[in-house]
mmCIF file of C-alpha atoms in Angstrom:
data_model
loop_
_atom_site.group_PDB
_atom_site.id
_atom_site.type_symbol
_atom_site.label_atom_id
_atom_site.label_comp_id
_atom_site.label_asym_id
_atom_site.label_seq_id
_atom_site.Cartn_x
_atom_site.Cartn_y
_atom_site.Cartn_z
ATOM 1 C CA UNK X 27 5.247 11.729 -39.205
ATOM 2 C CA UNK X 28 7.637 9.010 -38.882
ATOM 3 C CA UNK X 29 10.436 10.804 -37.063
ATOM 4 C CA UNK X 30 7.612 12.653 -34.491
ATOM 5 C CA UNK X 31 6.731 8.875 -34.043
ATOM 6 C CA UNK X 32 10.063 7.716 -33.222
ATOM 7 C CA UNK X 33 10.762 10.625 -30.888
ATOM 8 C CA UNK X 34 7.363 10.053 -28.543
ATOM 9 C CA UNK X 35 8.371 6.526 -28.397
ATOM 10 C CA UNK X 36 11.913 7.109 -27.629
ATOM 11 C CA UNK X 37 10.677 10.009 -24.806
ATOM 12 C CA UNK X 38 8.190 7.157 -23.374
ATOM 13 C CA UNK X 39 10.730 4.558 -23.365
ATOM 14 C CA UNK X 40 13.082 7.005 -21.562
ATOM 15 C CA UNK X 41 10.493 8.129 -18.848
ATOM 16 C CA UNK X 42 9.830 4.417 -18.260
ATOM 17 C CA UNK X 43 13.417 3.152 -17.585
ATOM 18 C CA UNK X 44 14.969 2.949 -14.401
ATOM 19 C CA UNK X 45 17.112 7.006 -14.334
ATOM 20 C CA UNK X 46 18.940 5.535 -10.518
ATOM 21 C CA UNK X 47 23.034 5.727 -10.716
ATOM 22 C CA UNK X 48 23.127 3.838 -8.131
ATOM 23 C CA UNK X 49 23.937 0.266 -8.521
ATOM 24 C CA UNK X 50 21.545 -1.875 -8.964
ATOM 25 C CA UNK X 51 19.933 -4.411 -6.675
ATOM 26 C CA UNK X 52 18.513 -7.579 -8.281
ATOM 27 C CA UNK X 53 15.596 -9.195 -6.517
ATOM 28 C CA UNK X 54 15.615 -12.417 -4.956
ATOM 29 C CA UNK X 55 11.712 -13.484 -6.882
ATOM 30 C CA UNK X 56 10.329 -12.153 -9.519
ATOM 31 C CA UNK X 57 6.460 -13.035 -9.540
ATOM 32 C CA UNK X 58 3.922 -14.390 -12.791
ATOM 33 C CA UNK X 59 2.558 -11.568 -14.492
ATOM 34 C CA UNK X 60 -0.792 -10.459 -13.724
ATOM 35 C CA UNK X 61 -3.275 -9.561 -16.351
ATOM 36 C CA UNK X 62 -3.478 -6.157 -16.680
ATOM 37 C CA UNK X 63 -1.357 -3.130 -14.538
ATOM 38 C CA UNK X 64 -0.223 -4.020 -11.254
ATOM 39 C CA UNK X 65 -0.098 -1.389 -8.536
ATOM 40 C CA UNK X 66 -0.273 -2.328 -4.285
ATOM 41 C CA UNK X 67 1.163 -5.320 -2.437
ATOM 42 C CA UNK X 68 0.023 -6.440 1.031
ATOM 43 C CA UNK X 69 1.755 -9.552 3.123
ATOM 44 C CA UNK X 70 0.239 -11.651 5.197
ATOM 45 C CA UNK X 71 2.593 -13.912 7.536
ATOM 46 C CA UNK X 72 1.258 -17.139 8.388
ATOM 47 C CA UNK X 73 1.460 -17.654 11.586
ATOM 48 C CA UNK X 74 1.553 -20.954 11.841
ATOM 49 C CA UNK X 75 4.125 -21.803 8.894
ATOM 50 C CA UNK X 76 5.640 -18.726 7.754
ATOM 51 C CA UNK X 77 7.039 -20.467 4.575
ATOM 52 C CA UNK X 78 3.385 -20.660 3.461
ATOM 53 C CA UNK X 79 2.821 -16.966 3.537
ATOM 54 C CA UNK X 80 1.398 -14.742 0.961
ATOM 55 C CA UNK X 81 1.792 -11.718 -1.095
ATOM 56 C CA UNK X 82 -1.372 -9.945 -2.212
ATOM 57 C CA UNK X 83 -0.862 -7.665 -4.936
ATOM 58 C CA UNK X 84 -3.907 -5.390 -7.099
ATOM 59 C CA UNK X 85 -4.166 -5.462 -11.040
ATOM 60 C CA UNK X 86 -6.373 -1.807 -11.339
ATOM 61 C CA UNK X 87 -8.386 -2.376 -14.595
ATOM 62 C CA UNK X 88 -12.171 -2.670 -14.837
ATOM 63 C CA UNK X 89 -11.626 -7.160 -15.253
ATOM 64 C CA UNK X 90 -9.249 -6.217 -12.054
ATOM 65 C CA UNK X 91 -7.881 -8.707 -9.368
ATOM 66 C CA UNK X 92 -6.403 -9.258 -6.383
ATOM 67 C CA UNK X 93 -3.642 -11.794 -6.558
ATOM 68 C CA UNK X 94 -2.647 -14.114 -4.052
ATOM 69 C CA UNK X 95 1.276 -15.145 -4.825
ATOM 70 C CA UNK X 96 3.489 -17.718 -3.088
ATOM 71 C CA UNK X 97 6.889 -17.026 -1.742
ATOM 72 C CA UNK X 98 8.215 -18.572 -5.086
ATOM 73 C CA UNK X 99 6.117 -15.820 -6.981
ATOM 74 C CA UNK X 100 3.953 -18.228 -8.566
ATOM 75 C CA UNK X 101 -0.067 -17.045 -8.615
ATOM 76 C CA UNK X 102 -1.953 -18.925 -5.864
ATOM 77 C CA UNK X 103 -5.038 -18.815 -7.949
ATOM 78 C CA UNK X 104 -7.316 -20.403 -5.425
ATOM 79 C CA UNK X 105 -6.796 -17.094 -3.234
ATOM 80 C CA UNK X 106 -6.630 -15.031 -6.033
ATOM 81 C CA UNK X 107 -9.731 -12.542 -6.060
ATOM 82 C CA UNK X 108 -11.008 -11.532 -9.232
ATOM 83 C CA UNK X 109 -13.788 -9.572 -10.992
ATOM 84 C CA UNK X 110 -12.745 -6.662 -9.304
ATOM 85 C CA UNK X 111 -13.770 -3.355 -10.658
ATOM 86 C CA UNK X 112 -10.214 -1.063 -10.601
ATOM 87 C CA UNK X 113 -8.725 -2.180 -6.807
ATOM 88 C CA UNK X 114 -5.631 0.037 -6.017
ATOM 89 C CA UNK X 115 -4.873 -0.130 -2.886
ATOM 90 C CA UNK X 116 -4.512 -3.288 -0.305
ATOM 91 C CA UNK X 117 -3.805 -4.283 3.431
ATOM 92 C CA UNK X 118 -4.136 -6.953 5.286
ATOM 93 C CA UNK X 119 -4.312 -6.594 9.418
ATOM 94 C CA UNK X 120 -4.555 -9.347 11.985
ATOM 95 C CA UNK X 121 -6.732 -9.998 15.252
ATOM 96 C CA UNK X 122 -9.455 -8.745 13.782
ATOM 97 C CA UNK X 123 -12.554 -9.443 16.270
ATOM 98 C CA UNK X 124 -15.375 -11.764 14.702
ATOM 99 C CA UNK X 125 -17.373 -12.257 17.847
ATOM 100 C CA UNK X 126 -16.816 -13.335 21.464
ATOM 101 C CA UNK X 127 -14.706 -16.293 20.863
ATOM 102 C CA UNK X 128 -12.581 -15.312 17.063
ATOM 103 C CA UNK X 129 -10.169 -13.265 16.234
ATOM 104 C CA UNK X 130 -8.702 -13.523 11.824
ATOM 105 C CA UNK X 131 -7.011 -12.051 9.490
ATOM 106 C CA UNK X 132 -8.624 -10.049 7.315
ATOM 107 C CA UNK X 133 -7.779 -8.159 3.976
ATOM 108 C CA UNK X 134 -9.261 -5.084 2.679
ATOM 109 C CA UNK X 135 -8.583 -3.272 -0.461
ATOM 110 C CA UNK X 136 -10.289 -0.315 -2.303
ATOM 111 C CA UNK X 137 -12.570 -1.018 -5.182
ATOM 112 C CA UNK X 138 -12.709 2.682 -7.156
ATOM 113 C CA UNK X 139 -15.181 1.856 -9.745
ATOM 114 C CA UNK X 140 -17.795 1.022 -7.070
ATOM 115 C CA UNK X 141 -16.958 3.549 -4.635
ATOM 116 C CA UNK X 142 -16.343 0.788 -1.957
ATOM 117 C CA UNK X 143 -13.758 -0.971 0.098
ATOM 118 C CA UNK X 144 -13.839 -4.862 -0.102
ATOM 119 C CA UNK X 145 -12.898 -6.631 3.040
ATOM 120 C CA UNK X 146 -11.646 -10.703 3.107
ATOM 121 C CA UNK X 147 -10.963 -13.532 5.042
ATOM 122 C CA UNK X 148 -7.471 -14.390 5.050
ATOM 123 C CA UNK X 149 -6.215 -16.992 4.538
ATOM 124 C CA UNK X 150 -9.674 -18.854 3.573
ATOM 125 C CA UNK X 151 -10.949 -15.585 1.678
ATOM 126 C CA UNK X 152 -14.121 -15.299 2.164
ATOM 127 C CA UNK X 153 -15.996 -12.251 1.486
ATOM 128 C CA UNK X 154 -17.044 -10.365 5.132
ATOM 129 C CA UNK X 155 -18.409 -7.373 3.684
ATOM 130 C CA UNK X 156 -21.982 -7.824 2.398
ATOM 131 C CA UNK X 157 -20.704 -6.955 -1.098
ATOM 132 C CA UNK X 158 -18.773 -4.168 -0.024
ATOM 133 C CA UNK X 159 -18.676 -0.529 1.977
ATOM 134 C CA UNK X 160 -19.430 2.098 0.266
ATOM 135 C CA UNK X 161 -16.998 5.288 1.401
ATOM 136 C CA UNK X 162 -16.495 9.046 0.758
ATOM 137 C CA UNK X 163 -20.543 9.085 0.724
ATOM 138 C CA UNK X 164 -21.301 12.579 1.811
ATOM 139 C CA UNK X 165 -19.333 14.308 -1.330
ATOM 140 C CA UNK X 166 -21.026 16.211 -3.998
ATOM 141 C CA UNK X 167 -18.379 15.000 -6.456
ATOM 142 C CA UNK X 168 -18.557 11.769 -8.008
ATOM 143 C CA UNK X 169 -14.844 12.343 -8.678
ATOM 144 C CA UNK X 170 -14.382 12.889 -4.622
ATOM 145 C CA UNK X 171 -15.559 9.685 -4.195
ATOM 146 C CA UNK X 172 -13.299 7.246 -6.004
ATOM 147 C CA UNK X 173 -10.868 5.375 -3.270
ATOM 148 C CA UNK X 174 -7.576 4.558 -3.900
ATOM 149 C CA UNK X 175 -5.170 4.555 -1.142
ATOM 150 C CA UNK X 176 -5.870 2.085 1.789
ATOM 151 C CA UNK X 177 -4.444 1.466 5.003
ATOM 152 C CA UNK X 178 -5.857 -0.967 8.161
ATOM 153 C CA UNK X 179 -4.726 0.132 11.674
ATOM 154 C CA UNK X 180 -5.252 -1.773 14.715
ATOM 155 C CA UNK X 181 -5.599 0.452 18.197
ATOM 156 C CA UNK X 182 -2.801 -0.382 20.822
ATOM 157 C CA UNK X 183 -5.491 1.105 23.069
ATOM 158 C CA UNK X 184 -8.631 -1.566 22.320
ATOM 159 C CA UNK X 185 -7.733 -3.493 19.147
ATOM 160 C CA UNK X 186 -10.126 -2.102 17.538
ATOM 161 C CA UNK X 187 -9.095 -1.966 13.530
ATOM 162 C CA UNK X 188 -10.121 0.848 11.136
ATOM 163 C CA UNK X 189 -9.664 1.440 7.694
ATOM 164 C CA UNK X 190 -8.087 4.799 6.417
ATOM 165 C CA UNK X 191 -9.195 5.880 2.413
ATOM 166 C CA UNK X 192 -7.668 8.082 0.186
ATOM 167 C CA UNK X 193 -9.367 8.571 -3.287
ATOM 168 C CA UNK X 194 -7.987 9.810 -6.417
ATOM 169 C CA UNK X 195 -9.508 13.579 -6.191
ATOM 170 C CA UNK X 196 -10.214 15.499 -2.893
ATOM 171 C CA UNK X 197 -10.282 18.496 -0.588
ATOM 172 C CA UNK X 198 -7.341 20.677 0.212
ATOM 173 C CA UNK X 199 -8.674 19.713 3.909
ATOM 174 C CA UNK X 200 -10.274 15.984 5.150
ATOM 175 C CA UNK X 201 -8.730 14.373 2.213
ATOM 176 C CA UNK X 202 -8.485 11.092 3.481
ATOM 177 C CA UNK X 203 -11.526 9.560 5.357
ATOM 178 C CA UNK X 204 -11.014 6.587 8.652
ATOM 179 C CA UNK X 205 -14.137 4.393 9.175
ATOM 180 C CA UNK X 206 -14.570 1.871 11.938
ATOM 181 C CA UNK X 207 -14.850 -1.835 11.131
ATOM 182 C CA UNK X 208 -16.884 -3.602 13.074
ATOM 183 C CA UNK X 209 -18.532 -6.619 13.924
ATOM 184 C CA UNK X 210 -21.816 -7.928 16.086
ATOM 185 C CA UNK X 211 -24.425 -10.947 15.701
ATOM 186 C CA UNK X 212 -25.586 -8.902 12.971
ATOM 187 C CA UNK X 213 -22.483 -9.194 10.791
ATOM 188 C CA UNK X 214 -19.583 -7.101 9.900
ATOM 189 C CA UNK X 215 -20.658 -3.068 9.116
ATOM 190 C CA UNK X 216 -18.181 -0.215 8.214
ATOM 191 C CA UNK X 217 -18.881 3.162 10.435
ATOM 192 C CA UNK X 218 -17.807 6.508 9.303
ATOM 193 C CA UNK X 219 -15.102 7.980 12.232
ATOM 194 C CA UNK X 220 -13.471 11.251 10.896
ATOM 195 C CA UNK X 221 -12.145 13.294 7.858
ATOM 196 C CA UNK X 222 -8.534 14.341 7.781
ATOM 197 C CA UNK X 223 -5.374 15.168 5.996
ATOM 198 C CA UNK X 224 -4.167 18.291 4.496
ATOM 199 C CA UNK X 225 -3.717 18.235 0.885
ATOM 200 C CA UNK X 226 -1.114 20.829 -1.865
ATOM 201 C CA UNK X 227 -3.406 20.563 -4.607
ATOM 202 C CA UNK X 228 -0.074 19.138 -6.506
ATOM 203 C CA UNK X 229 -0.834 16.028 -8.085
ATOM 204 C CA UNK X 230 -2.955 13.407 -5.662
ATOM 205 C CA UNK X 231 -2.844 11.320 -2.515
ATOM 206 C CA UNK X 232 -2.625 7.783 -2.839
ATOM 207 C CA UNK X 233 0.061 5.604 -0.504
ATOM 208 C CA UNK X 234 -0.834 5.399 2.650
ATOM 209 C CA UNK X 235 1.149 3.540 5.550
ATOM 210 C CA UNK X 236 0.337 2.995 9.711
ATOM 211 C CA UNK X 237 3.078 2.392 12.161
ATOM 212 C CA UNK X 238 0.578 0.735 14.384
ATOM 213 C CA UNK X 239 2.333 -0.026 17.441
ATOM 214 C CA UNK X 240 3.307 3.903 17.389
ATOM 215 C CA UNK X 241 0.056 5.029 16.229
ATOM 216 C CA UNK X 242 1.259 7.473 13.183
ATOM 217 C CA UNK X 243 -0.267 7.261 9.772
ATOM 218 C CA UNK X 244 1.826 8.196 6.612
ATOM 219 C CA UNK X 245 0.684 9.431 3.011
ATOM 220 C CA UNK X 246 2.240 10.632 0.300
ATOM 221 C CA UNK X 247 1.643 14.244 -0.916
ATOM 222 C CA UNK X 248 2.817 13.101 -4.450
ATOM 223 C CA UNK X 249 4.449 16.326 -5.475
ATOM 224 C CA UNK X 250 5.524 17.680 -2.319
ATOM 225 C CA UNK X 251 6.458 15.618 0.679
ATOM 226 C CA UNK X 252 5.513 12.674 2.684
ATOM 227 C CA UNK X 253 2.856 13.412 5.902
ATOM 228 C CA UNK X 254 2.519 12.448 9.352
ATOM 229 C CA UNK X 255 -0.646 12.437 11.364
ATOM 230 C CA UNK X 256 -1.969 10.538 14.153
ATOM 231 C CA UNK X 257 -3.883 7.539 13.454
ATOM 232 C CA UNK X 258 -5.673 7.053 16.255
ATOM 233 C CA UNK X 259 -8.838 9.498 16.290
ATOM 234 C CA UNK X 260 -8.976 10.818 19.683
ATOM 235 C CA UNK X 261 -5.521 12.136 18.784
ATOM 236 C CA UNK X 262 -6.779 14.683 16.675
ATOM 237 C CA UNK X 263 -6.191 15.912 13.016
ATOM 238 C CA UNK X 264 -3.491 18.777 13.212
ATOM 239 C CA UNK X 265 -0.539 17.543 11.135
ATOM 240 C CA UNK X 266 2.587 16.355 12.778
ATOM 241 C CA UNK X 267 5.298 16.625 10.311
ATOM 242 C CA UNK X 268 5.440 17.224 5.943
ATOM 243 C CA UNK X 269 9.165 16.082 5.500
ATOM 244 C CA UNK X 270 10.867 14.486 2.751
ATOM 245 C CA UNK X 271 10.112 16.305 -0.164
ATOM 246 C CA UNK X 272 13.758 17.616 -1.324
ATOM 247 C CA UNK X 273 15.027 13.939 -1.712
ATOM 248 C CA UNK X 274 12.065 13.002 -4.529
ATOM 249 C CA UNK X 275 12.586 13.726 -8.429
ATOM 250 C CA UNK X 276 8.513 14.009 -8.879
ATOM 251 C CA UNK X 277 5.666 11.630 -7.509
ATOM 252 C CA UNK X 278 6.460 10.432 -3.981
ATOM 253 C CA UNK X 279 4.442 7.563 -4.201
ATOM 254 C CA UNK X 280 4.089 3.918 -1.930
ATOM 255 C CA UNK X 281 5.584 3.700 1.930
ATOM 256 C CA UNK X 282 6.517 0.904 3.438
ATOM 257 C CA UNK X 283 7.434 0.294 7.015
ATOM 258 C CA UNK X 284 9.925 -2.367 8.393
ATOM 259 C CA UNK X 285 9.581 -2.175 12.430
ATOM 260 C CA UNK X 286 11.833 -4.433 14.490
ATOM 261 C CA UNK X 287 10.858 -5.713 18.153
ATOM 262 C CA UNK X 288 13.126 -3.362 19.908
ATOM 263 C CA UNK X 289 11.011 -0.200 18.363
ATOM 264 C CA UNK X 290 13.890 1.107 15.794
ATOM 265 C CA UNK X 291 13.235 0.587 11.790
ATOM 266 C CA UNK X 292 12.462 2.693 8.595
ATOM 267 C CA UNK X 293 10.241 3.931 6.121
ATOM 268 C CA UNK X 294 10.812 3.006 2.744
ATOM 269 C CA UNK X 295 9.213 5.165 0.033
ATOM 270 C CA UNK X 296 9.392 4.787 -3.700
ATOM 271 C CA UNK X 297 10.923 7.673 -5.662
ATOM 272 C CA UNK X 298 9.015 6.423 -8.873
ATOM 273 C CA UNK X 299 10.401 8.601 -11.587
ATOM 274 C CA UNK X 300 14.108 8.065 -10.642
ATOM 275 C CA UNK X 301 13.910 4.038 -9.939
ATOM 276 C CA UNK X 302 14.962 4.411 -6.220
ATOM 277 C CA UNK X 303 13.099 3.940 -2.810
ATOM 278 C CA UNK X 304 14.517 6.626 0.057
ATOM 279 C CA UNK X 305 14.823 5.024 3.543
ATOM 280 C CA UNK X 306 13.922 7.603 6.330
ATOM 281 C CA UNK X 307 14.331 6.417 10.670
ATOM 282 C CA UNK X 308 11.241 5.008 11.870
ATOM 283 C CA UNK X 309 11.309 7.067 14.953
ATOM 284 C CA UNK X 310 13.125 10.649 14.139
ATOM 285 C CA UNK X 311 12.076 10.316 9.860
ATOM 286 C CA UNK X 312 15.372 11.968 8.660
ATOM 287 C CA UNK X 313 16.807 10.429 6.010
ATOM 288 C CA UNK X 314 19.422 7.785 5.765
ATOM 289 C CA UNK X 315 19.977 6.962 2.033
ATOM 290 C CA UNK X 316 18.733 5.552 -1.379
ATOM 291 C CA UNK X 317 18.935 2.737 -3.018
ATOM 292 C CA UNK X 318 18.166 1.114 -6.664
ATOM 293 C CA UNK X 319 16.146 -2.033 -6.520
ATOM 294 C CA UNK X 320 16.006 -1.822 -10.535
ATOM 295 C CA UNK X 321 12.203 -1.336 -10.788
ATOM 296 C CA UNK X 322 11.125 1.249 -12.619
ATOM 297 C CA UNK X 323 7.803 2.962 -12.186
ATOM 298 C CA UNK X 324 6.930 1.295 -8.532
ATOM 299 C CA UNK X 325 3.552 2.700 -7.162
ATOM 300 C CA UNK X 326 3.316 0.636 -4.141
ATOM 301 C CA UNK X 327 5.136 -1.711 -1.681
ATOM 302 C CA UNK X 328 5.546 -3.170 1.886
ATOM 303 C CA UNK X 329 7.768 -4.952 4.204
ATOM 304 C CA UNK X 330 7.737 -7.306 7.292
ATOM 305 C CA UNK X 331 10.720 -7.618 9.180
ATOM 306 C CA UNK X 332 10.262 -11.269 10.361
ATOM 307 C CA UNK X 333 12.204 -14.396 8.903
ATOM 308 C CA UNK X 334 9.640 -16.725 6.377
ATOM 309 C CA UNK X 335 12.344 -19.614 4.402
ATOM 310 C CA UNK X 336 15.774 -20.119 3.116
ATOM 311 C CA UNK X 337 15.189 -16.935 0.593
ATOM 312 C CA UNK X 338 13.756 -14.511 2.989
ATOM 313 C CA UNK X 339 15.757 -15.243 5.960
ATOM 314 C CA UNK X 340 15.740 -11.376 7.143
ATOM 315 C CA UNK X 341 12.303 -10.222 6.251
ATOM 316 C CA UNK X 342 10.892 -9.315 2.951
ATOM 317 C CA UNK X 343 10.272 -6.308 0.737
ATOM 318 C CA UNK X 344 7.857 -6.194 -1.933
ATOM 319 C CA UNK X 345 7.992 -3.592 -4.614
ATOM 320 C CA UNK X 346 5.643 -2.900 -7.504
ATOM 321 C CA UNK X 347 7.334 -2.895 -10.837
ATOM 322 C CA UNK X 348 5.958 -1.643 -14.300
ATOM 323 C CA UNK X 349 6.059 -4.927 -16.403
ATOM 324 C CA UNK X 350 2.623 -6.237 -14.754
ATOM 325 C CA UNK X 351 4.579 -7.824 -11.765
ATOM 326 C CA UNK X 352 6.299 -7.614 -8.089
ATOM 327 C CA UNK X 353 9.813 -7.999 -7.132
ATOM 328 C CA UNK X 354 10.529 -9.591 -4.098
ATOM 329 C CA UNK X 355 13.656 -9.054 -1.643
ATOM 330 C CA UNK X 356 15.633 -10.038 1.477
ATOM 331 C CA UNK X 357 15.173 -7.216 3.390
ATOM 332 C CA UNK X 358 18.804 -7.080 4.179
ATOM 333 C CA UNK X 359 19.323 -6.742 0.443
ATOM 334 C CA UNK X 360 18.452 -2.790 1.668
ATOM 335 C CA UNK X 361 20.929 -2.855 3.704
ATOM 336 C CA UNK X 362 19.029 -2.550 7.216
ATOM 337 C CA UNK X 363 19.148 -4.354 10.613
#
């Protein structure tokens, strides 16, 4: 019993390490620990001081949280949101449209326990949402309607922002759901807009990323390859592109996407069993190389390409890693410009 013991335990150790050859990358901040499991991070650039920007990241257990870090990685506990049944997924977006005369930031982020998405205030966060928006209401399936993946775009046609939702179990077809957020003297409501997304039946859907400005939206097909639709509804739902796939050990799983003012940059996509994130072009999405940011086990993660302080003088990357924290990089640590 002993020796069976030892082996599972060697076998889990093994499947939790970091299996890159590549050399490793070490990151620039490594953050507080969270409670529980961490999973997404979302940035929000201040606009008016970038040094006092923050990283959102989610801690998925029923006491669950979203935590509000520094630049430092130390927990900004004030802006930390907790009591937060299982959130997975988070974004932030900016310009959102209050009423005639304000436009914030706002953060949203998938609650799974209570079949809702929670939407925030940034940087004050304060709750916009009523308590929350329930999604993925029409399914049979209490299993079809647990969220997970979450991703805000803004229109370059009317500003208008919506909120795209994956869950944990779905549909070979409409697998991901995009709802309208919107706002009147009434307060803020969430509107049902479409169903989309083809899915293998493989493993699950969660990352999802939006190249705004281009109007794409990404997801992972976990076990097969990374998928490219249009995000803006009038646009339709055929898929554009399944790519990637040959470059991934096993679970493709979070997407980031670093766009520069001049339209070039790259998706950046976590190849979780092996240690490594793959970096595909932004505009073509063939692939340009790997690297090893020595995390092991990342779900999610995100970039902005803008300068914040002395650390982050090039942008910053944000990885999940599996010891209940995030890893934070100069983004030309990854070797792009």
């Amino acid at each position: 019993m002993k020796k069976v013991s030892y082996i599972l335990l060697l076998v889990a150790v093994l499947i939790s390490c970091n299996q890159s050859k590549l050399p490793k990358i070490t990151p620039d901040v490594i953050t507080e620990f969270t409670l529980n499991d961490t999973d997404d991070p979302a940035i929000w650039v201040n606009p008016k001081n970038a040094e006092e920007s923050i990283v959102f990241g989610t801690d998925k257990k029923t006491n669950g949280a979203v935590y509000a870090f520094d630049l430092d990685g130390k927990i900004i506990e004030e802006k930390t949101i907790r009591n937060i049944q299982r959130p997975n997924n988070v974004d932030v977006e900016y310009g959102f449209q209050l009423n005639d005369s304000t436009l914030i930031d706002i953060l949203v982020f998938t609650e799974r326990e209570k079949q809702q998405i929670r939407m925030f205030s940034v940087p004050d966060m304060e709750p916009l949402d009523g308590g929350g928006f329930k999604v993925f209401e029409d399914e049979e399936l209490e299993e079809n309607r647990l969220p997970m993946g979450i991703s805000l775009f803004k229109s370059p046609k009317d500003a208008k922002i919506y909120a795209i939702v994956g869950r944990k179990t779905g549909p070979v077809d409409g697998y991901l759901y995009q709802y309208a957020l919107n706002a009147d003297s009434l307060g803020i409501t969430s509107s049902y807009v479409r169903k989309f997304g083809k899915f293998s039946g493989v493993k699950e859907i969660e990352a999802i990323a939006i190249d705004d400005e281009n109007g794409f939206v990404y997801f992972s097909d976990e076990g097969v390859c990374i998928k490219k639709y249009y995000a803006e509804p009038s646009m339709g739902n055929e898929e554009i592109s399944c790519f990637g796939g040959k470059y991934f050990d096993e679970d493709i799983e979070g997407i980031a996407i670093a766009s520069y003012a001049d339209g070039h940059g790259y998706l950046i996509v976590s190849n979780q069993q092996k240690g490594e994130f793959n970096i595909f072009d932004r505009e073509t999405n063939t692939y340009i190389t790997a690297v090893n940011l020595s995390t092991t086990e990342t779900d999610g993660c995100e970039a902005v390409t803008m300068p914040l302080n002395d650390t982050f003088k090039n942008g910053l990357f944000v990885a999940m890693n599996d010891e209940k924290n995030f890893y934070f990089y100069d983004l030309a640590k990854l070797g792009l410009q």
